[in-house]
Amino acid sequence: MSSVLRAGRTAGLLCLGLSALLPMLLLAIWSVGDSWFYPALWPSRLTAESWRALLSGEGRLWAAAVTSMLLAAGTGAMACIVALPVGRALARLDGWRRHLGAALTFLPVAAPPVALATGLQFSFLSLGLGGRPIGVLLAHAVPAVAYVSLYFTGVFAGFDARVEEEARSLGASAGQTFWFITLPLLRRPLAEGFALGFLISWSQMPLTLLIGGGAVRTLPIEVFAFVEAGQDRIAATGALVLLVPALVALAAARLAASRTEVAAV
Amino acid sequence: MSTAALRIERLSAPFGSAPGLEDLSFEVQSGERFVLLGASGAGKTTLLRAIAGLAPAAARRMEVAGYDVAALPPERRDVVYLHQTPLLFPHLTVGRNVGFPLRVRKVPAAQAAKRVEEALSAVHLESFADRMPHTLSGGQRHRVALARAIIARPAVLLLDEPFASLDPSLRQEVREAVLTIQREYGPALVLVTHDLDEAGLLGDQVGVLLRRRLAQVDRPAQLFARPTSLEVARFLGMPNEVVGRIAEQGCFESVLGVLRVSRTIAPGPSVALFRPEAVRICERGFMAAPVVALRHRVHQTTAIVEVGGTRLEVALGGARPPAAHSLVQLSIDPDQLMIFPAP
């Protein structure tokens, strides 16, 4: 490879890294910066006030983080429970049935979020679910189930169902086979499916706004509200907290990948 | 009368949406080895899966140890089906794999541990209980799968081509393990293979599955010596096939000349099949034939000769191989001819 190409590749990677890291770095400074106005290059004063409020469990940010956490965990769990059998069924179809099934499953993902949210809002309001956490949870579950189902379709396409047959033949009932064999073998895909569902809910805005009607205050909603109100330090703190699960998921994926490499050796 | 470990009466099983096995009946006694022979796609695996309850089937009766199991789920049939490749549970140690059937039957831990030890000892893997499956060799995996299959003492053990994917040395190791396991635990064994030698070596009874039906069930010696139909004889790989006719006097007339056959066969167009050993090269034979080629096999060398435009494979029986294109004298043993009406 020529040195020009190598230099170009390095520069490209550097730009990509900076484009991801720079906004995070700015957020970190904003979250502790006080009275930072143009053209100053650095805040005139540093304060940990917003972090202290968040970590001591005071203020709207903490409450919103807890709400988001519960909703995301619920969505991740619900997505796995529903998507597991859906993905398995899709993987067992063949030909046009599989394509049709996958297309129908993908529909909530392909639809623009606002269109989906508006459609869901009409039905959820008539069911009395509008403005309630359970309504928001169910709404978040719609795209999450779609994404996780497609993920599980791939997982089950590579899953050797003969292992389950072997267990049945050795005397295990359908329930025992699922509990002792299928579930442990799917532990990692389940964790990944849960993480996927969790992240979809964690960053969800349109569905929370339209179904929650402002009564259900999640972290993205609060961050948005703080930005609008010009409270940049609290908004930056909230935005950094929003990044945490994604970073944890990335680190976990990297760890799992390195473990798989070791196991393969 | 003793109760058969496995009794199948008029079993039919589809191949997906296509018509499948039809009208199969056979029985296997406890401690007996029943070998199913058949070409690829004949339905051998379908039959085993149907017996195990893993594939749909209809049968007048499907009895295991005297109980009709046709309507029971796989786990309640007292039958264990082993896939061609050993499918050990990758997340469980060897000991836990072997103990799995006891765990799901809620056998007390102390008793289960003792039985796992015994089962592993039967396959000479006593020290492997704590190993994970991915650390085992191919032969060891097969032996663990066998120990696991047998630990709950099923009445019937179904083995689907257990030696097919193994090299010859490993094949011997796994075959020994199967025989040891069966000797110690005594289940009825139904084993699928398409290897004729293996069928003869292992089977107390051999069933030939052809065109979706059991064409013949017999003791190996009887089956190999006296196949009851042309298609079974052809499947058993008789290399020599001569077309002729049975004359009124009970003689077979063909390019081989007129041969008197001892069995009563209806007159008419016929086909004779025979092994290379039925024809001998000798000093004074009934006809002379040129040697076309020599064929070297593991256990013997045969000569290909041409008689009246028909090529025959002839056993040399320890004699020195003749030179190519030389003329040899042939003698034939009419009793070894298997003659069937022409199709």
Coordinates of C-alpha atoms in Angstrom, one line a residue:
Chain A
M1 CA 0.0 0.0 0.0
S2 CA 1.4 3.4 -0.9
S3 CA 2.3 5.9 1.9
V4 CA -0.3 8.4 0.5
L5 CA -3.1 5.8 0.8
R6 CA -1.9 4.9 4.3
A7 CA -1.9 8.5 5.4
G8 CA -5.3 9.1 3.9
R9 CA -6.7 6.1 5.7
T10 CA -5.2 7.3 9.0
A11 CA -6.6 10.8 8.5
G12 CA -10.0 9.4 7.7
L13 CA -10.0 7.2 10.8
L14 CA -8.9 10.2 12.9
C15 CA -11.7 12.4 11.5
L16 CA -14.2 9.6 12.2
G17 CA -13.0 9.3 15.8
L18 CA -12.9 13.0 16.4
S19 CA -16.5 13.4 15.0
A20 CA -17.7 10.9 17.7
L21 CA -15.4 12.0 20.5
L22 CA -15.5 15.8 20.1
P23 CA -19.2 16.2 20.8
M24 CA -18.8 14.0 23.9
L25 CA -15.9 16.0 25.1
L26 CA -17.8 19.2 24.6
L27 CA -20.8 17.7 26.5
A28 CA -18.5 16.8 29.3
I29 CA -17.1 20.4 29.6
W30 CA -20.6 21.8 29.3
S31 CA -21.9 19.6 32.1
V32 CA -19.4 21.2 34.5
G33 CA -19.0 24.6 32.9
D34 CA -20.6 27.7 34.3
S35 CA -20.8 31.1 32.4
W36 CA -19.3 29.8 29.2
F37 CA -20.0 32.4 26.5
Y38 CA -18.6 33.1 23.1
P39 CA -15.7 33.8 22.3
A40 CA -14.3 32.3 25.6
L41 CA -12.5 29.0 24.8
W42 CA -13.1 27.7 28.3
P43 CA -15.8 28.2 30.9
S44 CA -15.1 31.0 33.4
R45 CA -16.0 28.6 36.3
L46 CA -16.3 24.9 36.8
T47 CA -19.1 23.3 38.9
A48 CA -20.3 19.8 39.6
E49 CA -23.7 21.1 40.7
S50 CA -25.7 19.3 38.1
W51 CA -23.8 16.0 38.7
R52 CA -24.3 16.3 42.4
A53 CA -28.0 16.9 42.0
L54 CA -28.3 13.9 39.7
L55 CA -26.2 11.5 41.9
S56 CA -28.0 12.6 45.1
G57 CA -31.3 11.7 43.5
E58 CA -32.6 15.2 43.4
G59 CA -34.2 17.1 40.6
R60 CA -36.0 16.2 37.4
L61 CA -33.0 14.6 35.7
W62 CA -32.8 11.8 38.3
A63 CA -36.5 11.1 38.2
A64 CA -36.4 11.0 34.4
A65 CA -33.4 8.7 34.3
V66 CA -35.2 6.3 36.7
T67 CA -38.3 6.4 34.5
S68 CA -36.2 5.8 31.3
M69 CA -34.4 3.0 33.0
L70 CA -37.6 1.2 34.0
L71 CA -39.2 1.7 30.6
A72 CA -36.1 0.6 28.7
A73 CA -35.7 -2.5 30.9
G74 CA -39.4 -3.3 30.5
T75 CA -39.2 -2.8 26.8
G76 CA -36.0 -5.0 26.5
A77 CA -37.7 -7.8 28.4
M78 CA -41.0 -7.5 26.6
A79 CA -39.2 -7.4 23.2
C80 CA -37.3 -10.6 24.1
I81 CA -40.4 -12.5 25.3
V82 CA -42.4 -11.6 22.2
A83 CA -39.5 -11.7 19.6
L84 CA -38.1 -15.1 20.6
P85 CA -41.0 -17.2 19.3
V86 CA -41.6 -14.7 16.4
G87 CA -38.0 -15.0 15.3
R88 CA -38.0 -18.8 15.7
A89 CA -41.2 -19.1 13.6
L90 CA -39.8 -16.8 10.9
A91 CA -36.6 -18.7 10.7
R92 CA -38.5 -21.9 10.2
L93 CA -40.5 -20.5 7.2
D94 CA -39.1 -20.7 3.8
G95 CA -39.5 -19.0 0.4
W96 CA -42.0 -16.3 0.0
R97 CA -43.6 -17.0 3.4
R98 CA -40.3 -16.0 5.1
H99 CA -39.9 -12.9 3.0
L100 CA -43.5 -11.9 3.7
G101 CA -43.2 -12.6 7.4
A102 CA -39.9 -10.6 7.6
A103 CA -41.5 -7.7 5.7
L104 CA -44.5 -7.6 8.1
T105 CA -42.2 -7.7 11.1
F106 CA -40.0 -4.9 9.6
L107 CA -43.0 -2.6 8.9
P108 CA -43.0 -0.8 12.3
V109 CA -39.3 -0.2 11.8
A110 CA -39.6 1.0 8.2
A111 CA -42.5 3.4 9.0
P112 CA -41.5 6.9 10.0
P113 CA -41.5 7.2 13.8
V114 CA -44.0 10.1 13.8
A115 CA -46.4 8.3 11.5
L116 CA -46.1 5.2 13.7
A117 CA -46.6 7.3 16.9
T118 CA -49.6 9.1 15.5
G119 CA -51.2 5.8 14.5
L120 CA -50.5 4.3 17.9
Q121 CA -51.8 7.4 19.6
F122 CA -55.3 7.1 18.2
S123 CA -55.6 3.5 19.3
F124 CA -53.9 4.0 22.7
L125 CA -56.0 7.0 23.6
S126 CA -59.2 5.0 22.9
L127 CA -57.8 2.2 25.1
G128 CA -57.1 4.7 27.9
L129 CA -53.4 4.2 27.7
G130 CA -52.5 7.7 26.7
G131 CA -50.3 9.7 29.2
R132 CA -49.5 6.6 31.2
P133 CA -46.2 4.8 31.6
I134 CA -47.8 1.5 30.6
G135 CA -49.0 3.1 27.3
V136 CA -45.5 4.4 26.7
L137 CA -44.0 1.0 27.5
L138 CA -46.3 -0.7 25.0
A139 CA -45.6 1.9 22.4
H140 CA -41.8 1.5 22.8
A141 CA -42.3 -2.2 22.5
V142 CA -43.7 -1.9 19.0
P143 CA -40.4 -1.0 17.2
A144 CA -38.3 -2.9 19.7
V145 CA -40.2 -6.2 19.1
A146 CA -39.8 -5.6 15.3
Y147 CA -36.0 -5.1 15.6
V148 CA -35.4 -7.9 18.1
S149 CA -37.6 -10.3 16.1
L150 CA -35.4 -9.7 13.0
Y151 CA -32.4 -10.2 15.1
F152 CA -33.7 -13.5 16.5
T153 CA -34.7 -14.6 13.0
G154 CA -31.0 -14.5 12.2
V155 CA -30.1 -16.3 15.5
F156 CA -32.5 -19.1 14.9
A157 CA -31.5 -19.5 11.2
G158 CA -28.1 -20.7 12.6
F159 CA -29.5 -22.6 15.6
D160 CA -29.3 -26.4 15.4
A161 CA -32.8 -27.5 16.5
R162 CA -31.6 -31.1 16.5
V163 CA -30.1 -30.4 20.0
E164 CA -33.6 -29.9 21.2
E165 CA -34.7 -33.1 19.6
E166 CA -31.9 -34.9 21.2
A167 CA -33.0 -33.6 24.6
R168 CA -36.6 -34.7 24.0
S169 CA -35.5 -38.1 23.0
L170 CA -33.4 -38.4 26.1
G171 CA -36.5 -37.8 28.2
A172 CA -36.9 -34.1 28.6
S173 CA -40.3 -32.6 28.3
A174 CA -40.8 -29.5 26.0
G175 CA -40.6 -27.2 29.1
Q176 CA -37.4 -29.0 30.4
T177 CA -35.8 -28.8 27.0
F178 CA -36.5 -25.0 26.8
W179 CA -35.3 -24.4 30.4
F180 CA -32.2 -26.7 30.5
I181 CA -31.1 -26.6 26.8
T182 CA -32.6 -23.8 24.7
L183 CA -32.4 -21.0 27.2
P184 CA -28.8 -21.5 28.3
L185 CA -27.7 -21.9 24.6
L186 CA -29.5 -18.6 23.8
R187 CA -28.1 -16.7 26.8
R188 CA -25.9 -14.5 24.8
P189 CA -28.4 -13.7 22.0
L190 CA -31.0 -13.0 24.7
A191 CA -28.7 -10.6 26.4
E192 CA -28.0 -8.9 23.1
G193 CA -31.8 -8.8 22.2
F194 CA -32.5 -7.3 25.6
A195 CA -29.8 -4.7 25.0
L196 CA -31.2 -3.8 21.6
G197 CA -34.7 -3.4 23.0
F198 CA -33.3 -1.4 25.9
L199 CA -31.5 1.0 23.6
I200 CA -34.4 1.5 21.3
S201 CA -36.6 2.5 24.3
W202 CA -33.8 4.5 26.0
S203 CA -33.4 6.9 23.1
Q204 CA -37.1 7.0 22.0
M205 CA -38.6 10.5 21.6
P206 CA -41.6 10.7 19.2
L207 CA -43.5 7.8 20.7
T208 CA -42.9 9.0 24.3
L209 CA -44.1 12.5 23.4
L210 CA -47.2 11.5 21.5
I211 CA -48.3 8.6 23.7
G212 CA -47.0 10.0 27.0
G213 CA -48.5 13.4 26.2
G214 CA -45.9 15.1 28.4
A215 CA -47.0 13.3 31.5
V216 CA -44.4 10.6 31.2
R217 CA -41.0 12.3 31.6
T218 CA -38.2 10.3 30.2
L219 CA -34.5 11.4 30.0
P220 CA -34.6 12.3 26.3
I221 CA -37.7 14.4 27.0
E222 CA -36.1 16.2 29.9
V223 CA -32.8 16.8 28.0
F224 CA -34.8 18.3 25.2
A225 CA -36.8 20.5 27.6
F226 CA -33.6 21.7 29.3
V227 CA -32.0 22.5 25.9
E228 CA -35.1 24.5 24.9
A229 CA -35.0 26.3 28.2
G230 CA -31.4 27.2 27.7
Q231 CA -30.2 25.3 30.8
D232 CA -27.2 23.9 28.9
R233 CA -25.3 22.5 31.9
I234 CA -28.1 20.3 33.0
A235 CA -29.0 19.3 29.4
A236 CA -25.3 18.3 28.8
T237 CA -25.3 16.2 32.0
G238 CA -28.5 14.5 30.9
A239 CA -27.1 13.9 27.4
L240 CA -24.0 12.3 28.9
V241 CA -26.1 10.0 31.1
L242 CA -28.0 9.1 27.9
L243 CA -24.7 7.9 26.4
V244 CA -23.9 5.5 29.3
P245 CA -26.0 2.5 28.2
A246 CA -24.8 2.7 24.6
L247 CA -21.2 2.8 25.8
V248 CA -21.8 -0.1 28.2
A249 CA -23.5 -2.1 25.4
L250 CA -20.5 -1.4 23.1
A251 CA -18.0 -2.5 25.8
A252 CA -20.0 -5.6 26.6
A253 CA -20.1 -6.5 22.9
R254 CA -16.4 -6.1 22.6
L255 CA -15.8 -8.2 25.7
A256 CA -18.1 -10.9 24.4
A257 CA -16.4 -10.9 21.0
S258 CA -13.0 -11.3 22.6
R259 CA -14.3 -14.2 24.8
T260 CA -15.7 -15.9 21.7
E261 CA -12.3 -15.6 20.0
V262 CA -10.6 -17.2 23.0
A263 CA -13.2 -20.0 23.1
A264 CA -12.8 -20.6 19.4
V265 CA -9.0 -21.0 19.9
Chain B
M1 CA -44.3 -65.7 24.6
S2 CA -41.8 -62.9 25.4
T3 CA -42.7 -59.3 24.7
A4 CA -40.8 -57.7 21.9
A5 CA -38.8 -54.6 22.9
L6 CA -40.1 -52.9 19.7
R7 CA -43.0 -54.0 17.6
I8 CA -44.0 -52.0 14.5
E9 CA -47.1 -53.0 12.6
R10 CA -48.1 -51.3 9.3
L11 CA -46.3 -48.1 9.8
S12 CA -46.6 -45.3 7.3
A13 CA -44.6 -42.0 7.5
P14 CA -44.6 -39.2 4.9
F15 CA -41.5 -37.5 3.5
G16 CA -42.5 -33.9 4.1
S17 CA -45.5 -33.4 1.8
A18 CA -44.5 -36.3 -0.5
P19 CA -45.7 -39.9 0.1
G20 CA -43.2 -41.7 2.3
L21 CA -42.7 -45.0 4.0
E22 CA -45.6 -47.5 3.5
D23 CA -46.8 -50.5 5.4
L24 CA -43.7 -51.4 7.4
S25 CA -43.8 -54.2 9.9
F26 CA -41.0 -55.7 12.0
E27 CA -40.1 -56.5 15.6
V28 CA -36.9 -56.5 17.6
Q29 CA -36.4 -58.4 20.8
S30 CA -34.7 -57.0 23.9
G31 CA -30.9 -57.3 23.5
E32 CA -31.2 -57.9 19.7
R33 CA -29.6 -55.8 17.0
F34 CA -31.7 -54.9 14.0
V35 CA -29.8 -53.3 11.2
L36 CA -31.7 -51.3 8.6
L37 CA -30.1 -51.2 5.2
G38 CA -31.2 -49.0 2.4
A39 CA -29.9 -46.6 -0.3
S40 CA -29.7 -42.9 0.4
G41 CA -33.2 -41.4 0.5
A42 CA -34.9 -44.7 1.1
G43 CA -36.4 -43.4 4.3
K44 CA -34.2 -45.0 6.9
T45 CA -33.8 -41.8 9.0
T46 CA -37.5 -41.1 8.6
L47 CA -38.3 -44.5 10.0
L48 CA -36.1 -44.0 13.1
R49 CA -37.4 -40.5 13.7
A50 CA -41.0 -41.8 13.4
I51 CA -40.3 -44.5 16.0
A52 CA -38.7 -41.9 18.3
G53 CA -41.7 -39.6 17.9
L54 CA -39.7 -36.9 16.2
A55 CA -41.5 -37.3 12.8
P56 CA -45.2 -37.8 12.0
A57 CA -46.3 -41.4 11.4
A58 CA -49.3 -43.6 11.4
A59 CA -49.2 -47.2 12.5
R60 CA -51.7 -49.9 13.4
R61 CA -49.4 -50.5 16.4
M62 CA -46.1 -49.1 17.6
E63 CA -45.2 -50.9 20.8
V64 CA -42.2 -50.5 23.0
A65 CA -41.9 -53.1 25.7
G66 CA -45.5 -54.1 25.2
Y67 CA -46.9 -50.5 25.4
D68 CA -48.4 -48.7 22.5
V69 CA -46.4 -45.5 22.2
A70 CA -47.8 -44.2 18.9
A71 CA -49.6 -41.3 20.6
L72 CA -46.9 -40.5 23.1
P73 CA -44.4 -37.6 22.9
P74 CA -40.8 -38.5 22.4
E75 CA -39.8 -38.2 26.0
R76 CA -42.3 -40.8 27.1
R77 CA -41.6 -43.6 24.6
D78 CA -38.6 -45.2 26.3
V79 CA -36.8 -44.9 23.1
V80 CA -33.6 -42.9 22.5
Y81 CA -32.7 -41.6 19.1
L82 CA -29.1 -40.7 18.3
H83 CA -28.3 -38.5 15.4
Q84 CA -25.5 -39.4 13.0
T85 CA -23.2 -36.8 14.5
P86 CA -23.1 -36.8 18.3
L87 CA -25.0 -33.7 19.5
L88 CA -23.6 -33.1 23.0
F89 CA -25.0 -30.1 24.8
P90 CA -22.1 -27.6 24.4
H91 CA -22.8 -25.7 27.7
L92 CA -22.7 -28.8 29.9
T93 CA -19.7 -30.8 31.0
V94 CA -19.3 -34.4 30.0
G95 CA -20.6 -35.5 33.4
R96 CA -23.6 -33.3 33.2
N97 CA -24.3 -34.3 29.6
V98 CA -24.3 -38.0 30.6
G99 CA -26.4 -37.2 33.6
F100 CA -29.0 -35.2 31.7
P101 CA -31.5 -38.0 31.3
L102 CA -31.4 -38.6 35.0
R103 CA -31.7 -34.9 35.8
V104 CA -34.9 -34.6 33.8
R105 CA -36.2 -37.7 35.5
K106 CA -35.4 -36.1 38.9
V107 CA -33.2 -39.0 40.0
P108 CA -31.6 -38.1 43.4
A109 CA -28.1 -36.5 42.9
A110 CA -26.1 -39.2 44.8
Q111 CA -27.7 -42.0 42.8
A112 CA -27.3 -40.0 39.5
A113 CA -23.6 -39.4 40.2
K114 CA -23.0 -43.1 40.7
R115 CA -24.8 -44.0 37.5
V116 CA -22.9 -41.3 35.5
E117 CA -19.7 -42.8 36.8
E118 CA -20.8 -46.3 35.7
A119 CA -21.9 -45.1 32.3
L120 CA -18.7 -43.2 31.6
S121 CA -16.7 -46.3 32.8
A122 CA -18.6 -48.4 30.3
V123 CA -17.2 -46.3 27.5
H124 CA -13.8 -45.9 29.1
L125 CA -14.1 -42.2 29.8
E126 CA -14.1 -42.3 33.6
S127 CA -11.7 -39.3 33.9
F128 CA -13.6 -37.1 31.5
A129 CA -16.5 -36.1 33.6
D130 CA -15.4 -32.5 34.1
R131 CA -14.3 -31.9 30.5
M132 CA -16.3 -29.7 28.2
P133 CA -17.6 -31.2 24.9
H134 CA -15.5 -29.0 22.7
T135 CA -12.3 -30.5 24.2
L136 CA -13.1 -34.0 23.1
S137 CA -12.0 -35.9 20.0
G138 CA -14.6 -37.3 17.5
G139 CA -14.5 -40.8 18.9
Q140 CA -14.8 -39.5 22.5
R141 CA -17.8 -37.4 21.6
H142 CA -19.5 -40.5 20.1
R143 CA -18.7 -42.5 23.2
V144 CA -20.1 -39.8 25.5
A145 CA -23.3 -39.6 23.4
L146 CA -23.7 -43.4 23.7
A147 CA -23.2 -43.3 27.5
R148 CA -25.8 -40.5 27.7
A149 CA -28.2 -42.4 25.5
I150 CA -28.0 -45.5 27.6
I151 CA -27.9 -44.1 31.2
A152 CA -31.7 -44.1 31.6
R153 CA -31.8 -47.7 30.4
P154 CA -34.2 -47.2 27.4
A155 CA -35.9 -50.2 26.0
V156 CA -34.9 -49.3 22.5
L157 CA -31.8 -47.4 21.2
L158 CA -32.0 -46.0 17.6
L159 CA -28.7 -45.2 16.0
D160 CA -28.7 -43.2 12.8
E161 CA -25.6 -44.1 10.7
P162 CA -23.4 -43.9 13.8
F163 CA -20.2 -44.8 11.9
A164 CA -20.8 -43.0 8.6
S165 CA -18.7 -39.9 9.3
L166 CA -15.8 -41.8 10.9
D167 CA -12.5 -42.8 9.5
P168 CA -11.8 -46.6 9.7
S169 CA -9.8 -46.5 13.0
L170 CA -12.4 -44.4 14.7
R171 CA -15.2 -46.6 13.3
Q172 CA -13.7 -49.6 15.0
E173 CA -13.5 -47.7 18.3
V174 CA -17.1 -46.5 18.2
R175 CA -18.4 -49.9 17.0
E176 CA -16.7 -51.5 20.0
A177 CA -18.4 -48.9 22.3
V178 CA -21.8 -49.7 20.8
L179 CA -21.3 -53.4 21.4
T180 CA -20.1 -52.9 24.9
I181 CA -22.9 -50.6 25.8
Q182 CA -25.5 -53.0 24.4
R183 CA -23.9 -56.0 26.2
E184 CA -24.0 -54.1 29.5
Y185 CA -27.3 -52.4 29.3
G186 CA -29.2 -54.8 26.9
P187 CA -31.5 -52.5 25.0
A188 CA -32.9 -53.5 21.6
L189 CA -30.8 -51.7 19.1
V190 CA -32.0 -50.4 15.7
L191 CA -29.1 -49.3 13.6
V192 CA -29.2 -47.6 10.2
T193 CA -26.3 -48.1 7.8
H194 CA -25.7 -48.4 4.1
D195 CA -22.6 -50.5 4.6
L196 CA -23.3 -54.1 3.8
D197 CA -20.3 -55.4 5.8
E198 CA -21.3 -53.5 8.8
A199 CA -24.9 -54.8 8.6
G200 CA -23.5 -58.4 8.4
L201 CA -21.1 -57.8 11.3
L202 CA -23.5 -56.1 13.7
G203 CA -27.0 -57.3 12.8
D204 CA -28.9 -60.2 14.4
Q205 CA -31.5 -59.3 11.9
V206 CA -31.2 -57.1 8.8
G207 CA -34.0 -55.2 7.1
V208 CA -33.7 -53.9 3.6
L209 CA -35.6 -50.8 2.9
L210 CA -36.2 -50.2 -0.7
R211 CA -38.7 -48.0 -2.5
R212 CA -40.4 -47.0 0.7
R213 CA -41.0 -50.5 1.9
L214 CA -39.2 -53.2 3.8
A215 CA -38.3 -55.5 1.0
Q216 CA -36.8 -58.3 3.2
V217 CA -36.1 -58.9 6.8
D218 CA -33.8 -61.8 7.6
R219 CA -30.7 -63.1 9.4
P220 CA -27.6 -61.7 7.7
A221 CA -26.4 -65.0 6.4
Q222 CA -29.8 -65.9 5.0
L223 CA -30.2 -62.4 3.5
F224 CA -26.9 -62.4 1.8
A225 CA -27.2 -66.0 0.5
R226 CA -30.8 -65.9 -0.5
P227 CA -32.3 -62.5 -1.3
T228 CA -36.0 -63.0 -2.0
S229 CA -36.3 -60.5 -4.8
L230 CA -34.3 -59.2 -7.8
E231 CA -34.3 -55.7 -6.3
V232 CA -32.9 -56.9 -3.0
A233 CA -30.3 -59.0 -4.8
R234 CA -29.3 -56.0 -6.9
F235 CA -29.1 -53.8 -3.8
L236 CA -26.9 -56.3 -2.1
G237 CA -24.4 -55.5 -4.8
M238 CA -24.1 -58.8 -6.8
P239 CA -21.6 -57.8 -9.5
N240 CA -22.7 -60.4 -12.0
E241 CA -26.0 -60.3 -13.8
V242 CA -26.9 -62.5 -16.7
V243 CA -30.2 -62.5 -18.6
G244 CA -31.6 -65.8 -19.8
R245 CA -34.6 -68.0 -19.4
I246 CA -35.8 -70.9 -17.4
A247 CA -36.7 -73.8 -19.7
E248 CA -39.4 -76.3 -18.9
Q249 CA -36.9 -78.8 -17.5
G250 CA -35.8 -76.4 -14.8
C251 CA -32.6 -75.4 -16.6
F252 CA -31.3 -71.8 -16.9
E253 CA -30.3 -71.1 -20.5
S254 CA -28.0 -68.1 -21.1
V255 CA -24.6 -67.1 -22.4
L256 CA -23.2 -69.3 -19.7
G257 CA -24.7 -72.3 -21.4
V258 CA -27.4 -74.6 -19.9
L259 CA -27.2 -74.8 -16.2
R260 CA -29.4 -77.1 -14.1
V261 CA -30.7 -75.3 -11.1
S262 CA -31.8 -77.2 -8.0
R263 CA -34.7 -74.9 -6.9
T264 CA -38.1 -74.9 -8.5
I265 CA -38.5 -71.7 -10.6
A266 CA -41.3 -71.0 -13.0
P267 CA -40.3 -71.2 -16.7
G268 CA -39.9 -68.0 -18.6
P269 CA -37.5 -65.0 -19.0
S270 CA -35.2 -64.8 -16.0
V271 CA -32.2 -63.0 -14.6
A272 CA -29.4 -64.7 -12.7
L273 CA -27.3 -62.8 -10.2
F274 CA -24.2 -64.2 -8.5
R275 CA -21.1 -63.3 -6.6
P276 CA -17.6 -63.5 -8.0
E277 CA -17.1 -66.6 -5.8
A278 CA -19.8 -68.5 -7.8
V279 CA -17.4 -68.6 -10.8
R280 CA -13.9 -70.1 -10.6
I281 CA -10.9 -70.1 -12.9
C282 CA -9.7 -73.6 -13.2
E283 CA -7.7 -75.8 -15.5
R284 CA -10.7 -77.6 -17.1
G285 CA -13.8 -75.5 -17.1
F286 CA -17.1 -75.4 -19.0
M287 CA -16.0 -72.6 -21.2
A288 CA -13.0 -70.4 -22.1
A289 CA -13.1 -66.7 -21.7
P290 CA -10.6 -63.8 -22.2
V291 CA -9.5 -61.8 -19.2
V292 CA -10.4 -58.2 -19.8
A293 CA -9.0 -56.6 -16.6
L294 CA -8.0 -57.3 -13.0
R295 CA -9.8 -55.6 -10.1
H296 CA -7.8 -55.2 -6.9
R297 CA -9.8 -54.9 -3.6
V298 CA -8.7 -54.8 0.0
H299 CA -9.5 -58.4 0.7
Q300 CA -9.2 -60.0 -2.8
T301 CA -8.3 -59.6 -6.4
T302 CA -10.9 -60.5 -9.0
A303 CA -10.7 -60.9 -12.8
I304 CA -13.1 -59.4 -15.3
V305 CA -13.8 -61.9 -18.1
E306 CA -16.0 -61.6 -21.1
V307 CA -18.5 -64.4 -22.0
G308 CA -20.7 -63.9 -25.0
G309 CA -20.6 -60.2 -24.8
T310 CA -21.3 -60.2 -21.0
R311 CA -18.7 -59.2 -18.5
L312 CA -18.3 -61.3 -15.4
E313 CA -16.4 -60.7 -12.2
V314 CA -14.6 -63.8 -11.2
A315 CA -12.9 -64.6 -7.9
L316 CA -9.3 -65.8 -8.1
G317 CA -9.5 -67.6 -4.7
G318 CA -5.8 -67.3 -3.9
A319 CA -4.7 -68.4 -7.4
R320 CA -2.1 -66.3 -9.2
P321 CA -3.7 -63.5 -11.2
P322 CA -3.9 -64.4 -14.9
A323 CA -2.3 -62.2 -17.5
A324 CA -4.5 -59.6 -19.2
H325 CA -6.1 -60.8 -22.4
S326 CA -5.2 -64.4 -21.7
L327 CA -7.8 -67.1 -22.1
V328 CA -8.9 -68.8 -18.9
Q329 CA -11.2 -71.7 -18.2
L330 CA -14.2 -71.1 -16.0
S331 CA -16.4 -73.3 -13.9
I332 CA -19.6 -72.2 -12.2
D333 CA -21.5 -73.5 -9.2
P334 CA -25.2 -73.4 -10.3
D335 CA -26.3 -73.6 -6.6
Q336 CA -24.8 -70.1 -6.0
L337 CA -26.9 -68.6 -8.8
M338 CA -29.8 -66.4 -7.6
I339 CA -32.4 -66.6 -10.3
F340 CA -35.4 -64.3 -10.5
P341 CA -38.2 -63.7 -13.1
A342 CA -37.1 -61.0 -15.4
P343 CA -38.8 -57.6 -14.6

